[in-house]
Amino acid sequence: MSEPTRPRRRGRLARSAAAFAALLGLASYVAFHQMTGSTGTPRCSVGTGDNRYEFTPEQASNAAMISAAGTTRGLPERAVTIALATALQESALRNIEHGDRDSLGLFQQRPSMGWGTPAQIMDPVYASGKFYDGLEKVPGYSRLPLTVAAQKVQKSGFPQAYAKHEPDATLLSAALTGRSPAALSCTTSDAEGRPGDPEKVRAELVRAFGEKTAPTAVTGGPSAGRSAAEPPVLVVPVRSTGGSAGAASDARRGWELAQWAVARAETLRITEVVYGDRVWRAGEARGGWSKVPGASKAFSAGSADGSAGSVETLGAPASGAESVRMRLAQ
């Protein structure tokens, strides 16, 4: 009776050995990526510890556009938080082409209800502006519970659903409005073969924040007789803007621009951002900010590595003004 059982036992042993090998390989993979901090998948995060929100570069890019649309109007951080929580509930910060009935986009706005044409609603900047148009008509919205303020704009069938997104929206708005420095970090996909376009980045900056944030100079890149080996670097001035809550400080404005660049890095192929003594690099495993004393001086008006290089002036630089440097994929 024992002979017939041996093949089964050998089969079980073989399967057990294979399962053990698979588990060992998985454990090695996890251990390696825990040490390097890389998952191989682009991701973004804001906050720390238990007070942390993780999301995709696509969501980060959309969140950055929503935030910029609000601060450019001079609206307070609370308005941005309400808008972000609303978009988190309505679309999970994804610019989707479907929804309930004819609902579309980040805020699930309906063309049939006068929000705009389908093409307009699918434009994150336009859609955000329409949401803020409605929010500004709500008396005392900044003092209302978030669910009440959002519902007065959206008129949703599930108004209480916005509340669960308030903690994540608060983290996002604090980073994207510049109140929390170096709070938002991202990793991006391999930039090889996907160069950044300085003109596209310039256009997106101006569209988001106005002409005051148009880059004053670009270094590197293959144009104007420069070596193609030098990646393009945009020098973006930090100029405070006024608003309903008063002019923001230069430091806060700088961090708003810097973290907007990180949030949109995957889309715009930005590989490095420098502001003050902090540097963010897409190639870093954890996608975070590093403190490098004198970083902004080293990242000077020469080539991207700080050596002497040609500079193409795009506008009159503000004398003595701080700036955010954005290096693009080449």
mmCIF file of N, CA and C in Angstrom, residues 3 13 25 28 31 47 64 68 79 90 96 101 109 112 167 171 180 200 224 231-232 235 246 276 304:
data_model
loop_
_atom_site.group_PDB
_atom_site.id
_atom_site.type_symbol
_atom_site.label_atom_id
_atom_site.label_comp_id
_atom_site.label_asym_id
_atom_site.label_seq_id
_atom_site.Cartn_x
_atom_site.Cartn_y
_atom_site.Cartn_z
ATOM 1 N N GLU A 3 3.686 1.829 -1.790
ATOM 2 C CA GLU A 3 4.269 2.197 -3.069
ATOM 3 C C GLU A 3 3.453 3.234 -3.844
ATOM 4 N N LEU A 13 6.133 17.233 -2.554
ATOM 5 C CA LEU A 13 7.421 17.829 -2.210
ATOM 6 C C LEU A 13 7.892 18.787 -3.304
ATOM 7 N N GLY A 25 11.824 34.199 -3.715
ATOM 8 C CA GLY A 25 12.045 35.239 -4.721
ATOM 9 C C GLY A 25 11.253 36.493 -4.424
ATOM 10 N N SER A 28 12.880 38.362 -1.611
ATOM 11 C CA SER A 28 14.074 39.065 -2.076
ATOM 12 C C SER A 28 13.711 40.342 -2.816
ATOM 13 N N ALA A 31 12.517 42.894 -0.280
ATOM 14 C CA ALA A 31 13.639 43.399 0.501
ATOM 15 C C ALA A 31 14.473 44.375 -0.310
ATOM 16 N N GLY A 47 2.574 64.134 2.866
ATOM 17 C CA GLY A 47 2.383 63.834 4.275
ATOM 18 C C GLY A 47 3.358 62.778 4.756
ATOM 19 N N ALA A 64 -2.551 69.423 -9.098
ATOM 20 C CA ALA A 64 -1.767 70.647 -9.243
ATOM 21 C C ALA A 64 -2.496 71.684 -10.087
ATOM 22 N N ALA A 68 -3.652 75.354 -8.702
ATOM 23 C CA ALA A 68 -3.189 76.573 -9.366
ATOM 24 C C ALA A 68 -4.346 77.437 -9.845
ATOM 25 N N ALA A 79 -10.444 77.117 -0.109
ATOM 26 C CA ALA A 79 -11.142 76.908 -1.378
ATOM 27 C C ALA A 79 -10.497 75.769 -2.159
ATOM 28 N N GLU A 90 -15.632 62.847 -6.802
ATOM 29 C CA GLU A 90 -16.322 62.743 -8.090
ATOM 30 C C GLU A 90 -15.581 61.868 -9.099
ATOM 31 N N ILE A 96 -11.894 61.746 -16.316
ATOM 32 C CA ILE A 96 -12.581 60.643 -16.989
ATOM 33 C C ILE A 96 -13.631 61.132 -17.986
ATOM 34 N N ARG A 101 -25.114 59.677 -16.329
ATOM 35 C CA ARG A 101 -25.741 60.393 -17.451
ATOM 36 C C ARG A 101 -24.650 61.045 -18.319
ATOM 37 N N GLN A 109 -18.925 67.268 -14.246
ATOM 38 C CA GLN A 109 -19.835 68.331 -14.652
ATOM 39 C C GLN A 109 -20.615 67.892 -15.889
ATOM 40 N N SER A 112 -25.265 69.164 -20.238
ATOM 41 C CA SER A 112 -26.698 69.451 -20.316
ATOM 42 C C SER A 112 -27.170 70.378 -19.202
ATOM 43 N N PRO A 167 -9.327 64.902 4.819
ATOM 44 C CA PRO A 167 -7.941 64.786 5.294
ATOM 45 C C PRO A 167 -6.920 64.752 4.156
ATOM 46 N N LEU A 171 -4.012 67.724 3.073
ATOM 47 C CA LEU A 171 -2.585 67.483 2.849
ATOM 48 C C LEU A 171 -2.162 68.005 1.479
ATOM 49 N N SER A 180 3.157 73.950 3.019
ATOM 50 C CA SER A 180 3.990 72.868 3.540
ATOM 51 C C SER A 180 5.157 72.648 2.583
ATOM 52 N N LYS A 200 6.514 73.972 -24.026
ATOM 53 C CA LYS A 200 5.295 73.410 -23.436
ATOM 54 C C LYS A 200 5.247 73.715 -21.940
ATOM 55 N N ALA A 224 19.770 77.236 -30.276
ATOM 56 C CA ALA A 224 20.594 78.448 -30.109
ATOM 57 C C ALA A 224 22.074 78.105 -30.003
ATOM 58 N N PRO A 231 20.870 69.200 -20.922
ATOM 59 C CA PRO A 231 19.403 69.183 -20.811
ATOM 60 C C PRO A 231 18.865 70.580 -20.581
ATOM 61 N N PRO A 232 17.683 70.884 -21.112
ATOM 62 C CA PRO A 232 17.117 72.224 -20.909
ATOM 63 C C PRO A 232 16.804 72.483 -19.441
ATOM 64 N N VAL A 235 14.442 78.734 -15.828
ATOM 65 C CA VAL A 235 14.590 79.569 -14.633
ATOM 66 C C VAL A 235 13.277 80.321 -14.443
ATOM 67 N N GLY A 246 -4.453 88.506 0.994
ATOM 68 C CA GLY A 246 -3.216 89.267 1.005
ATOM 69 C C GLY A 246 -2.147 88.569 0.196
ATOM 70 N N GLY A 276 15.614 77.093 -3.287
ATOM 71 C CA GLY A 276 16.336 77.333 -2.045
ATOM 72 C C GLY A 276 17.461 76.328 -1.885
ATOM 73 N N ALA A 304 23.196 73.234 -16.686
ATOM 74 C CA ALA A 304 22.431 72.632 -15.603
ATOM 75 C C ALA A 304 23.296 72.179 -14.441
#
